[in-house]
């Protein structure tokens, strides 16, 4: 497993385009979450938009494939990432 920084993990997620990836992070309530997700999914989007900019809070909006809904990935608490057939451990 390769160790990378949070910024490198964010870059890998954004450069992954619309391919599926797995990410593990610690949620706001302290529980671990493993998410299978994609970016650039339009399903369920109503065109209203968000009331805030997720990047200012170090969040990434992604489509959770299991829950079939959009969710936020907290980049401050990333643990691991699997993308492009490679596993990464995130540490800062």
CSV table of C-alpha atoms in Angstrom, one decimal:
chain,number,residue,atom,x,y,z
A,1,UNK,CA,0.0,0.0,0.0
A,2,UNK,CA,1.3,3.4,-1.0
A,3,UNK,CA,1.2,6.3,1.5
A,4,UNK,CA,0.1,9.7,0.2
A,5,UNK,CA,-0.9,13.1,1.6
A,6,UNK,CA,-4.4,14.5,1.7
A,7,UNK,CA,-3.7,16.9,-1.2
A,8,UNK,CA,-2.5,14.0,-3.4
A,9,UNK,CA,-5.6,12.0,-2.5
A,10,UNK,CA,-7.9,14.9,-3.5
A,11,UNK,CA,-6.0,15.2,-6.8
A,12,UNK,CA,-6.4,11.5,-7.4
A,13,UNK,CA,-10.1,11.7,-6.8
A,14,UNK,CA,-10.6,14.6,-9.1
A,15,UNK,CA,-8.4,13.1,-11.8
A,16,UNK,CA,-10.4,9.9,-11.6
A,17,UNK,CA,-13.1,11.5,-13.7
A,18,UNK,CA,-16.3,9.5,-13.5
A,19,UNK,CA,-14.7,6.2,-12.6
A,20,UNK,CA,-15.7,4.4,-9.4
A,21,UNK,CA,-13.4,4.6,-6.4
A,22,UNK,CA,-13.5,3.6,-2.7
A,23,UNK,CA,-12.7,6.0,0.1
A,24,UNK,CA,-12.6,5.5,3.8
A,25,UNK,CA,-12.9,8.5,6.1
A,26,UNK,CA,-14.0,9.5,9.6
A,27,UNK,CA,-17.4,11.2,9.7
A,28,UNK,CA,-18.3,14.2,11.7
A,29,UNK,CA,-19.8,12.1,14.5
A,30,UNK,CA,-16.6,10.1,14.8
A,31,UNK,CA,-17.7,6.9,13.0
A,32,UNK,CA,-15.7,5.3,10.1
A,33,UNK,CA,-17.3,5.3,6.7
A,34,UNK,CA,-16.4,3.2,3.7
A,35,UNK,CA,-17.9,4.7,0.5
A,36,UNK,CA,-18.0,3.4,-3.0
A,37,UNK,CA,-18.4,6.6,-5.1
A,38,UNK,CA,-18.2,8.4,-8.4
A,39,UNK,CA,-18.0,12.0,-9.4
A,40,UNK,CA,-20.0,13.9,-12.0
A,41,UNK,CA,-23.2,12.0,-11.5
A,42,UNK,CA,-26.3,14.0,-12.5
A,43,UNK,CA,-28.9,11.6,-11.2
A,44,UNK,CA,-31.2,13.3,-8.6
A,45,UNK,CA,-29.8,16.8,-9.2
A,46,UNK,CA,-32.6,19.4,-9.2
A,47,UNK,CA,-30.5,22.3,-10.4
A,48,UNK,CA,-31.0,24.3,-7.2
A,49,UNK,CA,-27.3,24.1,-6.0
A,50,UNK,CA,-25.8,24.2,-2.6
A,51,UNK,CA,-25.9,27.1,-0.1
A,52,UNK,CA,-22.1,26.9,0.4
A,53,UNK,CA,-18.9,26.0,-1.5
A,54,UNK,CA,-17.8,22.5,-0.3
A,55,UNK,CA,-14.2,23.2,-1.3
A,56,UNK,CA,-14.0,26.0,1.4
A,57,UNK,CA,-14.8,23.3,4.0
A,58,UNK,CA,-12.4,20.7,2.5
A,59,UNK,CA,-15.3,18.6,1.3
A,60,UNK,CA,-15.9,16.7,-2.0
A,61,UNK,CA,-19.4,16.1,-3.3
A,62,UNK,CA,-19.6,12.5,-4.6
A,63,UNK,CA,-22.4,10.1,-5.6
A,64,UNK,CA,-22.5,7.1,-3.1
A,65,UNK,CA,-23.2,4.0,-5.2
A,66,UNK,CA,-24.6,2.0,-2.3
A,67,UNK,CA,-27.0,4.6,-0.9
A,68,UNK,CA,-27.7,5.9,-4.4
A,69,UNK,CA,-27.5,9.5,-3.3
A,70,UNK,CA,-25.0,12.4,-3.2
A,71,UNK,CA,-22.8,12.6,-0.1
A,72,UNK,CA,-19.9,14.7,1.1
A,73,UNK,CA,-16.4,13.3,1.6
A,74,UNK,CA,-14.6,15.0,4.5
A,75,UNK,CA,-11.0,15.4,3.2
A,76,UNK,CA,-9.8,16.5,6.7
A,77,UNK,CA,-10.3,12.9,8.0
A,78,UNK,CA,-9.3,10.7,5.0
A,79,UNK,CA,-8.0,7.3,6.0
A,80,UNK,CA,-7.6,5.3,2.7
A,81,UNK,CA,-8.4,5.5,-1.0
A,82,UNK,CA,-8.7,2.9,-3.7
A,83,UNK,CA,-8.6,4.2,-7.2
A,84,UNK,CA,-7.2,3.1,-10.6
A,85,UNK,CA,-6.7,-0.5,-9.2
A,86,UNK,CA,-4.3,0.9,-6.5
A,87,UNK,CA,-4.7,1.2,-2.7
A,88,UNK,CA,-3.5,4.3,-0.9
A,89,UNK,CA,-3.0,5.1,2.8
A,90,UNK,CA,-3.5,8.7,3.6
A,91,UNK,CA,-1.3,10.4,6.3
A,92,UNK,CA,-0.2,14.0,6.9
